[in-house]
Coordinates of N, CA and C in Angstrom, one line a residue:
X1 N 0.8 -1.2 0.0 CA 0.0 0.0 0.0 C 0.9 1.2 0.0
X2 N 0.3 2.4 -0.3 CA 1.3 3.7 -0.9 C 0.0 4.3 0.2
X3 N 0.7 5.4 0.7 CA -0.7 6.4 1.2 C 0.6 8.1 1.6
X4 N 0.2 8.9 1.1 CA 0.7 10.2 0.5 C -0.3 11.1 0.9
X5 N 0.6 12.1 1.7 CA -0.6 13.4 2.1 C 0.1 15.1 1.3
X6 N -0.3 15.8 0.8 CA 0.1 16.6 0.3 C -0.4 18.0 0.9
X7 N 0.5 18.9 1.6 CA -0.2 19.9 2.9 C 0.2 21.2 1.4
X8 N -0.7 22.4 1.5 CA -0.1 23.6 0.8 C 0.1 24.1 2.1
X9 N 1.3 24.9 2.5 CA 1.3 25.8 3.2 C 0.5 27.0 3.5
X10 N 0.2 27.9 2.2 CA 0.0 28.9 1.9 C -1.5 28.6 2.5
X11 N -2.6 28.1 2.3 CA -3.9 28.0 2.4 C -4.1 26.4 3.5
X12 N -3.6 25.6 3.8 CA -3.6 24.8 4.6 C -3.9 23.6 4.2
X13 N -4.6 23.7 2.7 CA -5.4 22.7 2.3 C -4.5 21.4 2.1
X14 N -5.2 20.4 2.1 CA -4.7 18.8 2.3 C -5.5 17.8 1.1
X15 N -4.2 17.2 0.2 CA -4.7 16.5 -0.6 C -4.3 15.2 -0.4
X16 N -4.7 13.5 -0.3 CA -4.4 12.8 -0.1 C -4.4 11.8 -1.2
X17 N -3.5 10.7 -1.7 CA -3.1 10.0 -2.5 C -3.0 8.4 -1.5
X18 N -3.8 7.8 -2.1 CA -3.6 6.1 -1.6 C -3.9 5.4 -3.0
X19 N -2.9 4.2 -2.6 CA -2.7 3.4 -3.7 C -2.6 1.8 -3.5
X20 N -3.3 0.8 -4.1 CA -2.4 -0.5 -4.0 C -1.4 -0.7 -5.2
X21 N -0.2 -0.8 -4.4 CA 1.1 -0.6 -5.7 C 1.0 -2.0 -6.2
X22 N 0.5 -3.3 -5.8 CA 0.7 -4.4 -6.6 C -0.5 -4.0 -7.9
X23 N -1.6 -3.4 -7.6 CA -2.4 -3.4 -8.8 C -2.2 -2.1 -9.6
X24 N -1.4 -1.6 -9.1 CA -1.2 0.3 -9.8 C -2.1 1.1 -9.8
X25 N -3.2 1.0 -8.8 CA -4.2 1.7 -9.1 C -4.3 2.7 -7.9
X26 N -4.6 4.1 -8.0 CA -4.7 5.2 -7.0 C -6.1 5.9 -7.0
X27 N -6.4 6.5 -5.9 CA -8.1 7.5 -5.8 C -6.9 8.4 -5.3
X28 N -7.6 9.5 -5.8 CA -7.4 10.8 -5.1 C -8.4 11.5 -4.1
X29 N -8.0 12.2 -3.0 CA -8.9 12.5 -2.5 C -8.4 14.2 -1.9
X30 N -9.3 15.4 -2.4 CA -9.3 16.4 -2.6 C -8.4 17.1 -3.5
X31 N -7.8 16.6 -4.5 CA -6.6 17.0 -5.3 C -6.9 18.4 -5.8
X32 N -5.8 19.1 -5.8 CA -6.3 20.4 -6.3 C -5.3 21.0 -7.5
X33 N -5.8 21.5 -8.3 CA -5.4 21.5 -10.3 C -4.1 22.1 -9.5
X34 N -3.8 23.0 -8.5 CA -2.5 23.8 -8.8 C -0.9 22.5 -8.3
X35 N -1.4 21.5 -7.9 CA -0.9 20.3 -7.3 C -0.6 19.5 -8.6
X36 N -1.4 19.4 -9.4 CA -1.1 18.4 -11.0 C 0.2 18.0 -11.0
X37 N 1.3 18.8 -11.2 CA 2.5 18.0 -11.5 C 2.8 17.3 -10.6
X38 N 3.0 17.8 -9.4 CA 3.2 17.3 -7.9 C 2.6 16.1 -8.3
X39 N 1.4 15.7 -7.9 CA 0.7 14.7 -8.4 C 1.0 13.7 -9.5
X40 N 0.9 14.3 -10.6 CA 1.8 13.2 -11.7 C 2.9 12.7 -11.4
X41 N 3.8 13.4 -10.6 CA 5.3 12.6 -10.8 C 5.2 12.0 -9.5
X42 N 4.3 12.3 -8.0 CA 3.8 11.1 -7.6 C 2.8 9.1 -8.2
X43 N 2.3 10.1 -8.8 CA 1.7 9.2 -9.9 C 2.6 7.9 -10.8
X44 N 3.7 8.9 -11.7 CA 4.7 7.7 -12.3 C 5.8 7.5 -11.5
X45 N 6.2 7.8 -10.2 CA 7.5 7.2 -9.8 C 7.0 6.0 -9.2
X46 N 5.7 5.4 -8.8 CA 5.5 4.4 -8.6 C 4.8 3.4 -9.7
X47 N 4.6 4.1 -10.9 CA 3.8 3.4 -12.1 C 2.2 3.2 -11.8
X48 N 2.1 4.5 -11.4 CA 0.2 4.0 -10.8 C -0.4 4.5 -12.1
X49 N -2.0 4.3 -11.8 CA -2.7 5.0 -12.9 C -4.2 5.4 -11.8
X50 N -4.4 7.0 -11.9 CA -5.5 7.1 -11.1 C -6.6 6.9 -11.2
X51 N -7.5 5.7 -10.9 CA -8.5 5.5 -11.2 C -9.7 6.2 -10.2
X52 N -9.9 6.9 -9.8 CA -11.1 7.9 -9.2 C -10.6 8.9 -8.5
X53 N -11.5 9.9 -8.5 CA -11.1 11.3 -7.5 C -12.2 11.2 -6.7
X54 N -12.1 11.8 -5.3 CA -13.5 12.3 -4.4 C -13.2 12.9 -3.6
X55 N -14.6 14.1 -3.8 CA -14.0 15.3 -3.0 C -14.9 15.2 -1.5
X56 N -14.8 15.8 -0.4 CA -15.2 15.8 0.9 C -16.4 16.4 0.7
X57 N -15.7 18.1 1.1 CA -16.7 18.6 1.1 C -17.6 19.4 -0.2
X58 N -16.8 19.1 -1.2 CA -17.7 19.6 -2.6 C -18.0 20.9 -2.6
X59 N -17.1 22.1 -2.3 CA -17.8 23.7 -2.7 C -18.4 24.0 -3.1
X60 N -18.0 23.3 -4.4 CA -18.3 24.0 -5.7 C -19.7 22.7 -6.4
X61 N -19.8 22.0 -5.7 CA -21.0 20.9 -6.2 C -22.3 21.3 -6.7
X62 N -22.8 22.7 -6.2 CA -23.8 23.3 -7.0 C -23.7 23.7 -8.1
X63 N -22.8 23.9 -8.4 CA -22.4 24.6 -9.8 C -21.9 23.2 -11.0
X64 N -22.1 22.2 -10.6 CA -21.5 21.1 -11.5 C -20.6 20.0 -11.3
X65 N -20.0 19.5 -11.8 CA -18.8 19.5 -11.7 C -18.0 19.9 -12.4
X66 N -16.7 20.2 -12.0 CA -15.5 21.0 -12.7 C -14.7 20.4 -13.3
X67 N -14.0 21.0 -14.4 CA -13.8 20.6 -15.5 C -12.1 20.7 -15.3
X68 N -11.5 19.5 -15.4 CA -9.9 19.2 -14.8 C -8.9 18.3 -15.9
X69 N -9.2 19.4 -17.2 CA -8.8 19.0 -18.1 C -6.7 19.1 -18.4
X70 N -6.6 19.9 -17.5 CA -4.5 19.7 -17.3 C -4.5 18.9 -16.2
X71 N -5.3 18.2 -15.4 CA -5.2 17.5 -14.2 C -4.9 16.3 -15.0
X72 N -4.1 15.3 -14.2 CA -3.6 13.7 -14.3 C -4.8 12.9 -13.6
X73 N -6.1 13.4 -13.4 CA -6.8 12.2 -12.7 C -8.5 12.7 -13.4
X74 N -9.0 11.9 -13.0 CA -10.4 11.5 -13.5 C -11.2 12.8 -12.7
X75 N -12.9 12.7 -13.4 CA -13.6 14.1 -12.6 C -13.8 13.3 -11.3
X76 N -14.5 14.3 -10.4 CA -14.8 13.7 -8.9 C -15.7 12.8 -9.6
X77 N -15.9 11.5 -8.5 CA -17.0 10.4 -8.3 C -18.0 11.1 -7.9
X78 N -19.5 11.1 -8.4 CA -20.6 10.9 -7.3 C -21.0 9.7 -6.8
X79 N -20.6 9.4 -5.4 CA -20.6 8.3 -4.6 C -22.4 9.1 -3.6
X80 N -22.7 8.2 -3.1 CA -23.8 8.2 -2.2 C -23.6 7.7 -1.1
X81 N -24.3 8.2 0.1 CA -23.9 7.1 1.1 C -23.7 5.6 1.4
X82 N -22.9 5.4 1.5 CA -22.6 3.3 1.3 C -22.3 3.1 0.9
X83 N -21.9 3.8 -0.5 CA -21.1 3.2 -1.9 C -19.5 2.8 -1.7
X84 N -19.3 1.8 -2.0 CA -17.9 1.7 -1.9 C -17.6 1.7 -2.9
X85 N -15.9 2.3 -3.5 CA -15.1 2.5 -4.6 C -13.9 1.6 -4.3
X86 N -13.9 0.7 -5.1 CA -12.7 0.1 -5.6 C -11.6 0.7 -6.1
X87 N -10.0 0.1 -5.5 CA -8.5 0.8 -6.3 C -7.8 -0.7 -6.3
X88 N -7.8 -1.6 -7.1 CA -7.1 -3.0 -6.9 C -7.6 -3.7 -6.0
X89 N -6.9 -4.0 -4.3 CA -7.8 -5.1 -3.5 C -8.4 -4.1 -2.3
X90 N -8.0 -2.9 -2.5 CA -8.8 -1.8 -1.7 C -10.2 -1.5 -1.8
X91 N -10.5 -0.2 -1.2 CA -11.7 0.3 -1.3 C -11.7 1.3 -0.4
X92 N -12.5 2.2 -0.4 CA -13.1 3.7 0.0 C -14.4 3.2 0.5
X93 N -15.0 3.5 1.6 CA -16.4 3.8 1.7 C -17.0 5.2 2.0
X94 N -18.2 5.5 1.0 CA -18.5 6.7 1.3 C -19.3 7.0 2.7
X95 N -19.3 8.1 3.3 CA -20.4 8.3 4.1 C -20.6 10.0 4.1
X96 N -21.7 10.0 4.1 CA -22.4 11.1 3.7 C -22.4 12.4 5.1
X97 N -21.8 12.8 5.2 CA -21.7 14.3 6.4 C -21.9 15.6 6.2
X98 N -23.3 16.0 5.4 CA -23.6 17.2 5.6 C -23.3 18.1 7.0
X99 N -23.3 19.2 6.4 CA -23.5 20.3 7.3 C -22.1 21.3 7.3
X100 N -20.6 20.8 6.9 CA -20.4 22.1 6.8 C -20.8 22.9 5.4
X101 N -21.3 21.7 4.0 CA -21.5 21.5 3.0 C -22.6 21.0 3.1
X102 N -23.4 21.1 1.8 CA -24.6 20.6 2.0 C -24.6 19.2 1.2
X103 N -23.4 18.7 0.7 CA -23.0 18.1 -0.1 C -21.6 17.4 1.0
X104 N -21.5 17.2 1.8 CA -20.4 16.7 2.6 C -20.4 15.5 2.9
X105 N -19.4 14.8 2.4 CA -19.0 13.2 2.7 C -17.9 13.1 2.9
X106 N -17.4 12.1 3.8 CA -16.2 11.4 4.2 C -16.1 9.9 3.9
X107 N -14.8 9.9 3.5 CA -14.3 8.3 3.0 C -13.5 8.0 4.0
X108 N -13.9 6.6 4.2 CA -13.4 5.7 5.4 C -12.8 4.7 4.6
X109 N -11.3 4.4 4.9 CA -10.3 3.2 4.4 C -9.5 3.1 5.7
X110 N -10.2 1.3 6.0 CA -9.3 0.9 6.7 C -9.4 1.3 8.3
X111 N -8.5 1.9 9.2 CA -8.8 2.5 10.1 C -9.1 4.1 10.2
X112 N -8.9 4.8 8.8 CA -8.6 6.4 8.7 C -9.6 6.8 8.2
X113 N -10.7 7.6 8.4 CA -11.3 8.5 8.3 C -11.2 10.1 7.7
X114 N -11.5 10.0 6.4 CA -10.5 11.2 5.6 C -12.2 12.6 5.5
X115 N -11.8 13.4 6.7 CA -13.5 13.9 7.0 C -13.6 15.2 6.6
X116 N -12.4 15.5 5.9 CA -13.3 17.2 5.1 C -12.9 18.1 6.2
X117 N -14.1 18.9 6.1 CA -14.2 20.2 7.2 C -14.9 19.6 8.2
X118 N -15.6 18.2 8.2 CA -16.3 18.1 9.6 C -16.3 18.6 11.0
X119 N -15.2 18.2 11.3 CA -14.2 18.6 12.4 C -13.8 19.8 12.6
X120 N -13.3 20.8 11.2 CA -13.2 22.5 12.1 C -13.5 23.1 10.9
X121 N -14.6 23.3 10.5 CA -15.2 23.9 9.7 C -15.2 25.3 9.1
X122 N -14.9 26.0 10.7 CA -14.9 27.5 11.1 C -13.4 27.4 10.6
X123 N -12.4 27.1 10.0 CA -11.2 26.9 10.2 C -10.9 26.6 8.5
X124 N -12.3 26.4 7.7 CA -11.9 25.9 6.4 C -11.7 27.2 5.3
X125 N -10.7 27.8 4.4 CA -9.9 28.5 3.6 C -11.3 29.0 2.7
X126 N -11.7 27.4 2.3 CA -12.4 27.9 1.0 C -13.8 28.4 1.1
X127 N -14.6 27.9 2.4 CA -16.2 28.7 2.8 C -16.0 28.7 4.4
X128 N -15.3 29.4 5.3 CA -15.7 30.0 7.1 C -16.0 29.8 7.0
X129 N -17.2 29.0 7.7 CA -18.1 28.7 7.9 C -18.9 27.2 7.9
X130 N -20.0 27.3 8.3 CA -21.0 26.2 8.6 C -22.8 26.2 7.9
X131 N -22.9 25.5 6.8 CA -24.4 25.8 5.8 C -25.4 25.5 6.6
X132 N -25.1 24.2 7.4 CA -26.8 23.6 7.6 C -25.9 22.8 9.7
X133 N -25.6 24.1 10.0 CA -25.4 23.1 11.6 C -25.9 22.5 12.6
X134 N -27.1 22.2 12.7 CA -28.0 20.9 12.4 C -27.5 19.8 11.8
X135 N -27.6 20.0 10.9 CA -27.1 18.5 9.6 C -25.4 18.4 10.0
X136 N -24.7 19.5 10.6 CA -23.5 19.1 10.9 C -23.1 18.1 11.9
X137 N -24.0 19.0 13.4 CA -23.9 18.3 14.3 C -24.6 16.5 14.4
X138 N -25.3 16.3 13.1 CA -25.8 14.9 13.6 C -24.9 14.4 13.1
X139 N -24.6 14.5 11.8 CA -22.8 14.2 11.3 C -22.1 13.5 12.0
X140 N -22.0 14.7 12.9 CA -20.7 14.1 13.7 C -21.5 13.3 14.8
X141 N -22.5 13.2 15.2 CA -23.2 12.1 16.1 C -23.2 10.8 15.2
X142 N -23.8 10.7 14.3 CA -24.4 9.8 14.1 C -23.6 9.0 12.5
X143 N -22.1 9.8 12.3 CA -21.4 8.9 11.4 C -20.2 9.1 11.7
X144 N -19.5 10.1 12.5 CA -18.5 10.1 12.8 C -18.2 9.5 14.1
X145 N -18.7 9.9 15.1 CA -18.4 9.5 16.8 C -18.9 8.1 17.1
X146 N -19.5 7.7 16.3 CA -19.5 6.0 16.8 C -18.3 5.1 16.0
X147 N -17.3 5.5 15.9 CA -16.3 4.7 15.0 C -15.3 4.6 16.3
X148 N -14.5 3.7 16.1 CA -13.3 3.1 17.3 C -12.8 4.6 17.7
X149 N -12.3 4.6 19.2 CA -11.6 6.1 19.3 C -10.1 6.0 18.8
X150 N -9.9 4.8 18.2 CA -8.7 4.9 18.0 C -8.3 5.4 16.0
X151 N -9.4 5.3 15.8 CA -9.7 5.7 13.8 C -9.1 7.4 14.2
X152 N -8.7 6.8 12.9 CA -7.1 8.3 12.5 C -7.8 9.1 12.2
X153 N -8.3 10.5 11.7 CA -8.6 11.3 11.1 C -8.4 12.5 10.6
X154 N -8.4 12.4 9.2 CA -8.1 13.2 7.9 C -8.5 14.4 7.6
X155 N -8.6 15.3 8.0 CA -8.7 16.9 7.8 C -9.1 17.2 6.2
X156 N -10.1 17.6 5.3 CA -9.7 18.6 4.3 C -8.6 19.7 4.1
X157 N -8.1 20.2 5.8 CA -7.0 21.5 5.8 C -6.7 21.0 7.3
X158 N -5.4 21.8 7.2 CA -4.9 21.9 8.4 C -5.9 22.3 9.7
X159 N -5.5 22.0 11.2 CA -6.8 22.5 11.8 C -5.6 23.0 12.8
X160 N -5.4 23.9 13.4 CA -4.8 24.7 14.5 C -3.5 23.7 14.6
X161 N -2.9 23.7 13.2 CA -1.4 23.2 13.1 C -1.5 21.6 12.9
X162 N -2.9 20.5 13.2 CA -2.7 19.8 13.3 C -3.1 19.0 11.4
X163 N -2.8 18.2 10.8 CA -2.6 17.4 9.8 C -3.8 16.0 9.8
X164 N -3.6 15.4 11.2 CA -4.0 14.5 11.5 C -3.6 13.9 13.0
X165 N -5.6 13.6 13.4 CA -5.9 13.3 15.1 C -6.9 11.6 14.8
X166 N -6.8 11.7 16.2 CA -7.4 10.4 16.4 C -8.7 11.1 17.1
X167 N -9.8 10.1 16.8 CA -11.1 10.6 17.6 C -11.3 10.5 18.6
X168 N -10.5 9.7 19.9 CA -10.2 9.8 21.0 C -10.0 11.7 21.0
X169 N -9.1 11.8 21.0 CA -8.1 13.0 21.0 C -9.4 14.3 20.6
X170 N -10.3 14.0 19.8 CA -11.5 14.9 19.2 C -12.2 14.9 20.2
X171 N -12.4 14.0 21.0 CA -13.7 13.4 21.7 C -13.2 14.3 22.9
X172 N -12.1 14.3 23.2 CA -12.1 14.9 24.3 C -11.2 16.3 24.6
X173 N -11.2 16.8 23.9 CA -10.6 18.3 23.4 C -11.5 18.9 22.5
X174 N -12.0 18.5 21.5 CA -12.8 19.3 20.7 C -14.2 20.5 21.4
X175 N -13.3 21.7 20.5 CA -14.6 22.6 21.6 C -16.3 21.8 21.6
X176 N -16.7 21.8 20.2 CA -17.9 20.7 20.3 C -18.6 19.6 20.8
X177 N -17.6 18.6 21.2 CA -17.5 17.4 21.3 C -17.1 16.9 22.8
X178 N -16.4 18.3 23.1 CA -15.6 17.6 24.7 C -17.2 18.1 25.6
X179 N -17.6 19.4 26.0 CA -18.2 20.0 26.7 C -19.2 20.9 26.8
X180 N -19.3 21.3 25.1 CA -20.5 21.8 24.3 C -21.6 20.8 24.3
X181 N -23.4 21.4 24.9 CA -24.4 21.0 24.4 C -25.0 20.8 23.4
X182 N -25.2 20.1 22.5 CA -26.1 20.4 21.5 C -26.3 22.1 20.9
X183 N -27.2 22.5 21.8 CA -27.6 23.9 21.6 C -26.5 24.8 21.4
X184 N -25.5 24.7 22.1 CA -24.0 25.5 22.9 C -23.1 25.5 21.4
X185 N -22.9 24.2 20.4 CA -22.1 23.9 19.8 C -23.3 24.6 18.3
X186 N -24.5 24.4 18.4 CA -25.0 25.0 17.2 C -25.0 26.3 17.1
X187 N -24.9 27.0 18.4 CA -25.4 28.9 18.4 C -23.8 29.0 18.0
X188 N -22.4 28.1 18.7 CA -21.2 28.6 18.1 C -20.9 28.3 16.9
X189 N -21.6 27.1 16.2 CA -21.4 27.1 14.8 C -22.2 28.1 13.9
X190 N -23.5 28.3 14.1 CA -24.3 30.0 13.2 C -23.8 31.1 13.7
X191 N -23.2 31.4 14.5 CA -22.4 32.7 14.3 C -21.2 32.9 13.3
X192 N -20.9 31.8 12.9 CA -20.0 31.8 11.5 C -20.4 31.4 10.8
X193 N -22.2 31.2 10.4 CA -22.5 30.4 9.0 C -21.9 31.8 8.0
X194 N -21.6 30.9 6.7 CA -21.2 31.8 5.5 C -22.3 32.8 5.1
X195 N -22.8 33.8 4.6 CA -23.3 35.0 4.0 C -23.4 34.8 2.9
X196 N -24.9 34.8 2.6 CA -25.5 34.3 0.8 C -25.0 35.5 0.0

């Protein structure tokens, strides 16, 4: 197995690459066009070929999808919740986590958890903010927090320096999650929903 994280400094954002190197096959997961080369020459110094993209939280999902014609990898998947995506003897499963996005999913491979803005939303580059915090907070009840405390988890961006946490570690530090009510964690998430 190959598994590759790509951090931009400048914006925080995080692209990740997994691969099974006996079948040469790779998903990408949030790849971003200004990354392409970077990406390709990760791509042939192992002889892969990418066989799907999928994005977390999907920004830009209302608008279509976008068109990643100098990119080295295929358009995003529309996956649903359940769907699993094959790479050789691997696989992705989708799960569906609205709310920082109205369109927000996380792919689970293995022990890792690769969850978008779920987790610090207020903290994300491309939309501050939080669409539907309601739909966020059951998210994280009801597809995130029942997983082992020990499952890794995958940021869309950096979160206050960090790359990658365990849900133990969320569960009990996270402003939301350690000591916030219900109510407490949604009035702090709509004070930063984004502005139509």
């Amino acid at each position: 197995m190959y598994f590759r994280m790509l951090h931009d400094d400048s914006s925080g954002l995080l692209t990740y690459l997994l691969a099974d190197l006996e079948a040469r096959e790779a998903v990408l997961i949030d790849p971003r066009p200004a990354d392409a080369s970077v990406i390709h020459a990760m791509l042939a110094e192992h002889g892969l070929r990418a066989v799907a993209t999928v994005e977390t939280d999907a920004h830009h999902a209302a608008a279509g999808p976008q068109p990643h014609r100098a990119a080295p990898w295929p358009a995003p998947a529309l996956l649903r919740d359940g769907d699993l995506l094959p790479f050789g003897a691997q696989h992705l499963r989708c799960l569906a986590t609205p709310g920082h996005t109205h369109h927000g999913r996380s792919y689970l491979w293995r022990d890792r958890l690769f969850c978008g803005g779920v987790l610090s939303p207020l903290q994300c580059p491309e939309a501050p903010g939080v669409e539907a915090p309601a739909q966020l907070w059951e998210s994280l009840m009801a597809r995130v927090l029942p997983h082992p405390p020990e499952t890794l988890l995958f940021p869309g961006h950096s979160c206050g320096g960090w790359t990658v946490s365990n849900l133990l570690t969320q569960r009990m530090h996270h402003p939301w999650l350690g000591t916030a009510s219900r109510d407490e964690a949604l009035h702090a998430m709509a004070l930063r929903r984004p502005t139509a």
